[in-house]
Tab-separated table of N, CA and C in Angstrom:
chain	number	residue	atom	x	y	z
A	1	MET	N	-44.211	1.412	48.992
A	1	MET	CA	-43.948	-0.077	48.910
A	1	MET	C	-43.273	-0.685	49.953
A	2	SER	N	-44.023	-1.970	49.774
A	2	SER	CA	-43.079	-3.183	50.793
A	2	SER	C	-42.018	-3.851	50.229
A	3	ASP	N	-41.584	-3.979	51.083
A	3	ASP	CA	-40.070	-4.697	50.533
A	3	ASP	C	-39.874	-6.156	49.288
A	4	ALA	N	-41.597	-6.221	49.548
A	4	ALA	CA	-41.817	-7.973	49.108
A	4	ALA	C	-41.737	-7.201	47.602
A	5	ARG	N	-42.563	-6.076	47.254
A	5	ARG	CA	-42.702	-5.467	45.774
A	5	ARG	C	-41.348	-4.534	45.319
A	6	ARG	N	-40.722	-4.387	46.253
A	6	ARG	CA	-39.319	-3.805	45.335
A	6	ARG	C	-38.920	-5.165	45.199
A	7	ILE	N	-38.391	-5.864	46.009
A	7	ILE	CA	-37.741	-7.624	45.138
A	7	ILE	C	-38.424	-8.035	44.020
A	8	PHE	N	-39.811	-7.549	44.046
A	8	PHE	CA	-40.473	-8.949	43.251
A	8	PHE	C	-39.963	-8.019	41.724
A	9	ARG	N	-39.882	-6.387	41.412
A	9	ARG	CA	-39.587	-5.604	40.564
A	9	ARG	C	-38.117	-6.469	40.384
A	10	ILE	N	-37.361	-5.993	40.964
A	10	ILE	CA	-35.846	-6.592	40.737
A	10	ILE	C	-36.013	-7.736	40.321
A	11	VAL	N	-36.712	-8.751	40.771
A	11	VAL	CA	-36.863	-10.134	40.156
A	11	VAL	C	-37.342	-10.429	38.918
A	12	VAL	N	-38.564	-9.725	38.656
A	12	VAL	CA	-39.389	-9.605	37.028
A	12	VAL	C	-38.152	-9.075	36.414
A	13	TRP	N	-37.781	-7.836	36.554
A	13	TRP	CA	-36.550	-7.307	35.652
A	13	TRP	C	-35.581	-8.002	35.203
A	14	ALA	N	-35.172	-9.003	36.575
A	14	ALA	CA	-34.079	-9.561	36.101
A	14	ALA	C	-34.390	-10.920	34.799
A	15	GLY	N	-35.478	-10.806	35.215
A	15	GLY	CA	-36.004	-12.577	34.338
A	15	GLY	C	-35.914	-11.276	32.883
A	16	VAL	N	-36.983	-10.099	32.538
A	16	VAL	CA	-36.667	-9.258	31.332
A	16	VAL	C	-35.952	-9.884	30.902
A	17	ILE	N	-34.258	-9.129	31.766
A	17	ILE	CA	-33.725	-8.972	31.102
A	17	ILE	C	-32.695	-9.893	30.703
A	18	ALA	N	-32.312	-11.457	31.540
A	18	ALA	CA	-32.325	-12.357	31.033
A	18	ALA	C	-32.886	-12.922	29.743
A	19	ASN	N	-33.990	-12.863	29.524
A	19	ASN	CA	-34.802	-13.448	28.501
A	19	ASN	C	-34.190	-12.517	27.132
A	20	TRP	N	-34.219	-11.521	27.403
A	20	TRP	CA	-33.849	-10.579	26.409
A	20	TRP	C	-32.311	-10.599	25.794
A	21	SER	N	-31.361	-11.271	26.881
A	21	SER	CA	-30.375	-11.311	26.856
A	21	SER	C	-29.949	-12.547	25.687
A	22	PHE	N	-31.233	-14.209	26.135
A	22	PHE	CA	-31.133	-15.174	25.668
A	22	PHE	C	-31.187	-14.742	24.143
A	23	GLY	N	-32.599	-14.058	23.474
A	23	GLY	CA	-33.505	-13.744	22.575
A	23	GLY	C	-32.453	-12.951	21.639
A	24	LEU	N	-31.856	-12.053	22.522
A	24	LEU	CA	-30.449	-11.057	21.259
A	24	LEU	C	-29.310	-11.822	20.962
A	25	TRP	N	-28.617	-12.724	21.794
A	25	TRP	CA	-27.580	-13.587	21.585
A	25	TRP	C	-28.450	-14.756	20.256
A	26	VAL	N	-29.240	-15.355	20.373
A	26	VAL	CA	-29.703	-15.892	19.067
A	26	VAL	C	-30.371	-15.069	17.733
A	27	THR	N	-30.463	-14.066	18.179
A	27	THR	CA	-30.996	-13.757	17.205
A	27	THR	C	-30.129	-12.666	16.364
A	28	PHE	N	-28.930	-12.385	16.775
A	28	PHE	CA	-28.015	-10.886	16.873
A	28	PHE	C	-26.591	-11.981	16.528
A	29	GLY	N	-26.366	-12.889	17.334
A	29	GLY	CA	-24.857	-13.883	17.501
A	29	GLY	C	-25.149	-14.931	17.121
A	30	ASP	N	-24.268	-15.633	17.420
A	30	ASP	CA	-24.289	-17.072	16.730
A	30	ASP	C	-24.946	-18.011	17.731
A	31	PRO	N	-25.980	-18.922	17.453
A	31	PRO	CA	-27.353	-19.431	18.021
A	31	PRO	C	-26.572	-21.023	17.855
A	32	HIS	N	-25.248	-21.411	16.953
A	32	HIS	CA	-25.286	-22.215	16.971
A	32	HIS	C	-23.911	-22.920	18.172
A	33	ARG	N	-23.789	-21.467	18.866
A	33	ARG	CA	-22.005	-21.829	19.903
A	33	ARG	C	-23.286	-21.595	21.331
A	34	LEU	N	-24.794	-20.905	20.854
A	34	LEU	CA	-25.171	-21.009	22.302
A	34	LEU	C	-26.060	-22.227	22.361
A	35	LEU	N	-26.348	-23.072	21.608
A	35	LEU	CA	-27.036	-24.568	21.608
A	35	LEU	C	-25.379	-24.991	22.355
A	36	ALA	N	-23.766	-24.684	22.262
A	36	ALA	CA	-23.186	-25.629	22.418
A	36	ALA	C	-23.010	-25.596	24.005
A	37	MET	N	-23.126	-23.901	24.297
A	37	MET	CA	-22.658	-23.798	25.590
A	37	MET	C	-23.414	-24.269	26.428
A	38	LEU	N	-24.752	-24.545	26.596
A	38	LEU	CA	-25.945	-25.057	27.270
A	38	LEU	C	-26.051	-26.159	27.038
A	39	ARG	N	-25.496	-26.528	26.239
A	39	ARG	CA	-26.049	-28.197	25.850
A	39	ARG	C	-26.822	-29.400	25.249
A	40	LEU	N	-27.477	-28.018	24.978
A	40	LEU	CA	-28.794	-28.056	24.013
A	40	LEU	C	-29.058	-28.919	23.051
A	41	GLY	N	-27.833	-29.545	22.201
A	41	GLY	CA	-27.474	-30.347	21.504
A	41	GLY	C	-27.307	-30.041	20.186
A	42	ASP	N	-26.569	-30.811	18.776
A	42	ASP	CA	-26.127	-29.522	17.626
A	42	ASP	C	-27.668	-29.767	16.462
A	43	GLN	N	-27.730	-28.829	16.080
A	43	GLN	CA	-28.967	-29.200	15.441
A	43	GLN	C	-28.454	-28.258	13.913
A	44	PRO	N	-28.946	-29.076	13.179
A	44	PRO	CA	-28.688	-28.709	11.813
A	44	PRO	C	-29.372	-27.430	11.403
A	45	SER	N	-30.383	-27.255	11.619
A	45	SER	CA	-31.349	-25.444	11.998
A	45	SER	C	-31.693	-25.311	12.771
A	46	VAL	N	-31.560	-24.060	12.821
A	46	VAL	CA	-32.202	-22.972	14.475
A	46	VAL	C	-32.824	-22.136	13.767
A	47	LEU	N	-34.063	-22.449	12.627
A	47	LEU	CA	-35.241	-21.626	12.899
A	47	LEU	C	-35.906	-21.768	13.842
A	48	TRP	N	-36.689	-22.809	14.537
A	48	TRP	CA	-37.276	-23.004	15.736
A	48	TRP	C	-36.504	-21.753	17.029
A	49	LEU	N	-34.775	-22.089	17.210
A	49	LEU	CA	-34.867	-20.819	18.046
A	49	LEU	C	-35.152	-20.050	17.968
A	50	TYR	N	-34.666	-19.416	16.941
A	50	TYR	CA	-35.085	-18.016	16.255
A	50	TYR	C	-36.572	-17.607	16.049
A	51	ASN	N	-37.681	-18.588	16.176
A	51	ASN	CA	-39.048	-18.030	16.527
A	51	ASN	C	-39.119	-18.561	18.382
A	52	TYR	N	-38.320	-19.788	19.261
A	52	TYR	CA	-38.346	-19.671	20.086
A	52	TYR	C	-37.392	-18.080	21.200
A	53	ALA	N	-36.860	-17.761	20.284
A	53	ALA	CA	-36.038	-16.295	20.930
A	53	ALA	C	-37.084	-14.929	20.962
A	54	ILE	N	-37.676	-14.810	19.343
A	54	ILE	CA	-38.678	-13.433	19.430
A	54	ILE	C	-40.380	-13.932	20.889
A	55	LEU	N	-40.295	-15.317	20.658
A	55	LEU	CA	-41.194	-15.660	21.420
A	55	LEU	C	-41.382	-15.022	22.974
A	56	LEU	N	-39.990	-15.326	23.267
A	56	LEU	CA	-39.663	-15.230	24.542
A	56	LEU	C	-39.597	-13.420	24.900
A	57	MET	N	-39.169	-12.688	24.122
A	57	MET	CA	-38.771	-11.608	24.028
A	57	MET	C	-40.309	-10.831	24.345
A	58	ILE	N	-41.113	-11.537	23.178
A	58	ILE	CA	-42.253	-10.550	23.339
A	58	ILE	C	-43.856	-10.914	24.380
A	59	LEU	N	-42.705	-12.004	25.093
A	59	LEU	CA	-43.515	-12.302	26.522
A	59	LEU	C	-43.317	-12.165	27.306
A	60	SER	N	-41.682	-11.473	27.294
A	60	SER	CA	-41.185	-10.574	28.814
A	60	SER	C	-41.562	-9.356	28.498
A	61	LEU	N	-42.512	-9.161	27.449
A	61	LEU	CA	-42.971	-7.854	27.857
A	61	LEU	C	-44.089	-7.230	28.607
A	62	PHE	N	-44.527	-8.709	28.551
A	62	PHE	CA	-46.130	-8.533	29.139
A	62	PHE	C	-45.848	-8.700	31.330
A	63	TYR	N	-44.313	-8.977	31.206
A	63	TYR	CA	-44.549	-9.260	32.496
A	63	TYR	C	-43.763	-7.455	33.000
A	64	ILE	N	-43.775	-6.491	32.611
A	64	ILE	CA	-43.574	-5.339	32.945
A	64	ILE	C	-44.225	-4.466	33.216
A	65	PRO	N	-45.922	-4.714	32.870
A	65	PRO	CA	-46.379	-4.054	33.887
A	65	PRO	C	-46.784	-4.833	35.224
A	66	ALA	N	-46.659	-5.690	35.050
A	66	ALA	CA	-46.500	-6.591	36.473
A	66	ALA	C	-45.437	-6.159	37.698
A	67	ALA	N	-44.317	-5.898	37.204
A	67	ALA	CA	-43.232	-5.818	37.314
A	67	ALA	C	-43.945	-3.952	38.478
A	68	ARG	N	-44.324	-3.487	38.091
A	68	ARG	CA	-44.446	-1.914	37.796
A	68	ARG	C	-45.903	-2.065	39.352
A	69	ASP	N	-46.640	-3.049	38.611
A	69	ASP	CA	-47.931	-2.782	39.478
A	69	ASP	C	-48.802	-3.668	39.898
A	70	PRO	N	-48.560	-4.797	40.580
A	70	PRO	CA	-49.303	-6.165	40.724
A	70	PRO	C	-50.559	-6.634	40.909
A	71	PHE	N	-50.811	-5.286	41.302
A	71	PHE	CA	-52.346	-4.997	41.850
A	71	PHE	C	-53.577	-4.925	40.607
A	72	ARG	N	-52.668	-3.736	40.045
A	72	ARG	CA	-53.569	-3.064	38.850
A	72	ARG	C	-53.129	-4.158	37.709
A	73	TYR	N	-52.434	-4.930	37.451
A	73	TYR	CA	-51.833	-5.926	36.578
A	73	TYR	C	-51.758	-7.210	36.428
A	74	ARG	N	-53.157	-7.204	37.628
A	74	ARG	CA	-52.821	-9.111	38.166
A	74	ARG	C	-52.769	-10.315	37.512
A	75	ALA	N	-53.482	-9.990	36.407
A	75	ALA	CA	-53.479	-10.855	35.504
A	75	ALA	C	-51.943	-11.799	34.721
A	76	ASN	N	-51.152	-10.631	34.136
A	76	ASN	CA	-49.669	-10.542	33.945
A	76	ASN	C	-48.946	-11.392	35.153
A	77	ALA	N	-48.941	-10.454	36.719
A	77	ALA	CA	-48.531	-10.879	37.536
A	77	ALA	C	-48.587	-12.862	37.795
A	78	TRP	N	-49.745	-13.384	37.823
A	78	TRP	CA	-50.069	-14.432	38.096
A	78	TRP	C	-49.521	-15.231	36.669
A	79	LEU	N	-49.376	-14.859	35.525
A	79	LEU	CA	-48.970	-15.674	34.373
A	79	LEU	C	-47.776	-15.673	34.299
A	80	LEU	N	-47.001	-14.454	34.437
A	80	LEU	CA	-45.797	-14.567	34.512
A	80	LEU	C	-44.898	-15.678	35.258
A	81	VAL	N	-45.692	-15.680	36.319
A	81	VAL	CA	-45.575	-16.992	36.931
A	81	VAL	C	-45.591	-18.036	36.177
A	82	VAL	N	-46.695	-18.618	36.083
A	82	VAL	CA	-47.543	-19.472	35.646
A	82	VAL	C	-46.318	-19.611	33.421
A	83	GLY	N	-45.569	-18.112	33.234
A	83	GLY	CA	-45.030	-18.637	32.105
A	83	GLY	C	-43.463	-18.496	32.580
A	84	ARG	N	-43.321	-19.045	33.805
A	84	ARG	CA	-42.163	-19.499	34.011
A	84	ARG	C	-42.142	-21.024	34.457
A	85	LEU	N	-43.073	-20.989	35.256
A	85	LEU	CA	-43.229	-22.749	35.866
A	85	LEU	C	-43.801	-23.706	35.076
A	86	VAL	N	-44.531	-23.255	34.060
A	86	VAL	CA	-44.640	-24.336	32.821
A	86	VAL	C	-43.712	-24.443	32.393
A	87	PRO	N	-43.009	-24.143	31.741
A	87	PRO	CA	-41.219	-24.494	30.928
A	87	PRO	C	-40.624	-25.336	31.428
A	88	VAL	N	-40.778	-25.010	33.386
A	88	VAL	CA	-39.972	-26.271	33.799
A	88	VAL	C	-40.540	-27.218	33.886
A	89	SER	N	-41.749	-27.514	34.185
A	89	SER	CA	-42.351	-29.343	33.785
A	89	SER	C	-41.846	-29.117	32.697
A	90	THR	N	-42.194	-28.483	31.434
A	90	THR	CA	-41.997	-28.891	29.955
A	90	THR	C	-40.906	-29.157	29.892
A	91	PHE	N	-39.768	-28.789	30.423
A	91	PHE	CA	-38.378	-29.590	30.240
A	91	PHE	C	-38.231	-30.206	30.680
A	92	ILE	N	-38.637	-30.248	32.334
A	92	ILE	CA	-38.217	-31.660	33.138
A	92	ILE	C	-38.485	-32.571	32.086
A	93	LEU	N	-39.928	-33.109	32.154
A	93	LEU	CA	-40.974	-34.104	31.445
A	93	LEU	C	-39.901	-34.446	29.356
A	94	GLY	N	-39.525	-33.517	29.312
A	94	GLY	CA	-38.832	-33.696	28.211
A	94	GLY	C	-37.169	-34.330	28.101
A	95	VAL	N	-36.773	-34.078	29.104
A	95	VAL	CA	-35.718	-34.808	29.254
A	95	VAL	C	-35.832	-35.883	30.122
A	96	LEU	N	-36.490	-36.117	31.043
A	96	LEU	CA	-37.024	-37.567	31.693
A	96	LEU	C	-37.730	-38.245	30.590
A	97	VAL	N	-38.160	-38.194	29.208
A	97	VAL	CA	-38.584	-39.300	28.608
A	97	VAL	C	-37.657	-39.175	27.192
A	98	GLY	N	-37.005	-38.879	27.079
A	98	GLY	CA	-35.884	-38.372	26.859
A	98	GLY	C	-35.618	-38.040	24.727
A	99	PHE	N	-36.889	-37.078	25.173
A	99	PHE	CA	-37.118	-36.314	24.013
A	99	PHE	C	-36.129	-35.313	23.776
A	100	MET	N	-35.697	-34.531	24.879
A	100	MET	CA	-34.735	-33.505	24.893
A	100	MET	C	-33.248	-33.540	25.915
A	101	PRO	N	-32.575	-32.482	25.502
A	101	PRO	CA	-31.140	-33.136	25.744
A	101	PRO	C	-30.861	-32.889	26.868
A	102	ARG	N	-29.712	-33.362	27.904
A	102	ARG	CA	-29.841	-32.677	29.644
A	102	ARG	C	-29.660	-31.412	29.486
A	103	GLY	N	-29.097	-30.849	28.781
A	103	GLY	CA	-28.680	-29.061	29.208
A	103	GLY	C	-29.700	-28.133	29.548
A	104	PHE	N	-31.102	-29.471	28.332
A	104	PHE	CA	-32.641	-28.848	28.928
A	104	PHE	C	-32.936	-28.438	30.769
A	105	LEU	N	-32.201	-28.799	31.461
A	105	LEU	CA	-31.821	-29.153	33.285
A	105	LEU	C	-31.770	-27.472	33.436
A	106	GLY	N	-30.856	-27.097	32.908
A	106	GLY	CA	-30.260	-25.358	33.304
A	106	GLY	C	-31.124	-25.137	32.763
A	107	LEU	N	-32.017	-24.898	31.933
A	107	LEU	CA	-33.292	-24.166	31.760
A	107	LEU	C	-33.909	-24.484	32.507
A	108	ALA	N	-34.249	-25.442	33.112
A	108	ALA	CA	-35.364	-25.446	33.690
A	108	ALA	C	-35.011	-25.096	35.303
A	109	LEU	N	-33.381	-25.200	35.651
A	109	LEU	CA	-33.256	-24.183	36.859
A	109	LEU	C	-33.574	-22.991	37.029
A	110	ALA	N	-33.210	-22.447	35.709
A	110	ALA	CA	-32.858	-21.034	35.605
A	110	ALA	C	-34.181	-20.712	35.531
A	111	ASP	N	-35.688	-20.570	34.643
A	111	ASP	CA	-36.420	-20.796	34.567
A	111	ASP	C	-37.279	-20.840	36.546
A	112	SER	N	-37.348	-22.249	36.873
A	112	SER	CA	-37.600	-22.096	38.099
A	112	SER	C	-37.018	-21.203	39.239
A	113	SER	N	-36.481	-21.162	39.409
A	113	SER	CA	-35.426	-20.094	40.517
A	113	SER	C	-36.393	-18.474	40.333
A	114	PHE	N	-36.031	-18.102	39.011
A	114	PHE	CA	-37.279	-16.749	38.403
A	114	PHE	C	-39.028	-17.268	39.493
A	115	GLY	N	-39.125	-18.278	38.774
A	115	GLY	CA	-40.866	-18.720	39.115
A	115	GLY	C	-40.583	-19.194	40.468
A	116	ILE	N	-40.328	-19.238	40.944
A	116	ILE	CA	-40.504	-20.355	42.487
A	116	ILE	C	-40.304	-18.574	43.502
A	117	VAL	N	-39.365	-17.846	43.394
A	117	VAL	CA	-39.396	-16.477	43.954
A	117	VAL	C	-40.382	-15.765	43.150
A	118	GLU	N	-40.509	-15.518	42.195
A	118	GLU	CA	-41.088	-14.913	41.895
A	118	GLU	C	-42.880	-15.335	41.896
A	119	LEU	N	-43.094	-16.376	42.791
A	119	LEU	CA	-44.723	-17.100	43.458
A	119	LEU	C	-44.107	-16.351	44.974
A	120	ILE	N	-43.915	-16.817	45.238
A	120	ILE	CA	-43.630	-16.936	46.444
A	120	ILE	C	-44.149	-15.072	46.952
A	121	LEU	N	-42.813	-14.031	45.742
A	121	LEU	CA	-42.994	-12.956	46.866
A	121	LEU	C	-44.625	-12.530	45.533
A	122	LEU	N	-45.230	-12.891	45.292
A	122	LEU	CA	-46.836	-12.666	44.103
A	122	LEU	C	-47.455	-13.113	45.752
A	123	LEU	N	-47.061	-13.960	46.864
A	123	LEU	CA	-48.290	-14.317	47.213
A	123	LEU	C	-48.185	-13.810	48.321
A	124	ARG	N	-47.023	-13.208	48.858
A	124	ARG	CA	-46.877	-12.608	49.982
A	124	ARG	C	-47.720	-10.859	49.678
A	125	ILE	N	-46.971	-10.246	48.638
A	125	ILE	CA	-47.848	-9.339	48.195
A	125	ILE	C	-49.363	-8.930	48.450
A	126	PHE	N	-49.818	-10.230	47.602
A	126	PHE	CA	-51.469	-10.429	48.153
A	126	PHE	C	-51.638	-10.151	49.192
A	127	ARG	N	-50.801	-10.853	50.056
A	127	ARG	CA	-51.393	-11.584	51.811
A	127	ARG	C	-51.053	-9.866	52.278
A	128	GLU	N	-50.493	-9.322	51.955
A	128	GLU	CA	-49.766	-8.050	52.680
A	128	GLU	C	-51.166	-6.603	52.074
A	129	GLY	N	-51.431	-6.596	50.729
A	129	GLY	CA	-52.823	-6.143	50.335
A	129	GLY	C	-51.905	-4.808	49.610
A	130	PRO	N	-52.942	-3.990	48.847
A	130	PRO	CA	-52.309	-2.906	47.991
A	130	PRO	C	-51.490	-1.402	49.295
A	131	GLY	N	-50.576	-1.417	49.045
A	131	GLY	CA	-50.095	0.340	50.826
A	131	GLY	C	-50.705	1.159	49.588
A	132	ALA	N	-50.138	2.892	50.567
A	132	ALA	CA	-50.479	3.724	49.935
A	132	ALA	C	-50.237	4.221	48.822
A	133	GLY	N	-51.562	5.111	47.703
A	133	GLY	CA	-50.970	5.512	46.630
A	133	GLY	C	-50.606	4.077	45.887
A	134	ASP	N	-51.292	2.382	45.572
A	134	ASP	CA	-51.529	1.183	45.061
A	134	ASP	C	-52.912	1.354	44.208
A	135	TYR	N	-52.717	1.261	43.539
A	135	TYR	CA	-54.084	0.566	42.513
A	135	TYR	C	-54.893	0.252	43.112
A	136	ARG	N	-56.138	0.561	43.591
A	136	ARG	CA	-56.990	0.021	44.219
A	136	ARG	C	-58.861	-0.320	43.351
A	137	PRO	N	-58.720	-1.441	42.840
A	137	PRO	CA	-60.205	-1.842	42.092
A	137	PRO	C	-61.599	-0.693	42.982
A	138	ALA	N	-61.977	-0.207	41.991
A	138	ALA	CA	-63.270	0.220	42.228
A	138	ALA	C	-64.519	-0.852	43.158
A	139	PRO	N	-64.558	-0.845	44.251
A	139	PRO	CA	-65.585	-1.567	44.562
A	139	PRO	C	-66.901	-1.785	44.249
């Protein structure tokens, strides 16, 4: 396994753990405190945040196969990058037009950090090609 694949695996798992930490805090912790800490604005209802947290945790489960074998789970590998970078653009645009509080820039920074590193590593992994013992699709 190449160094890029090892690092990719670590970064993807770190992102999954970060997403699950966020989701578990919302689900079993104090979501109002989390909103205050991240400066996402005071909300009278956090029902939307529970929904977001559960969906985020489910989405993260689809990242795991790509961390194990990005060649076999190519779609998962590319979609995990999209799943990081699309929210970044949404958060930045939302803040720029005044729809979202400035705290969403922190979430954009976190997601873009994971997404850009994963993108760079994934491009390198596919440029190097599969190594010995890796999954190879039938011709």
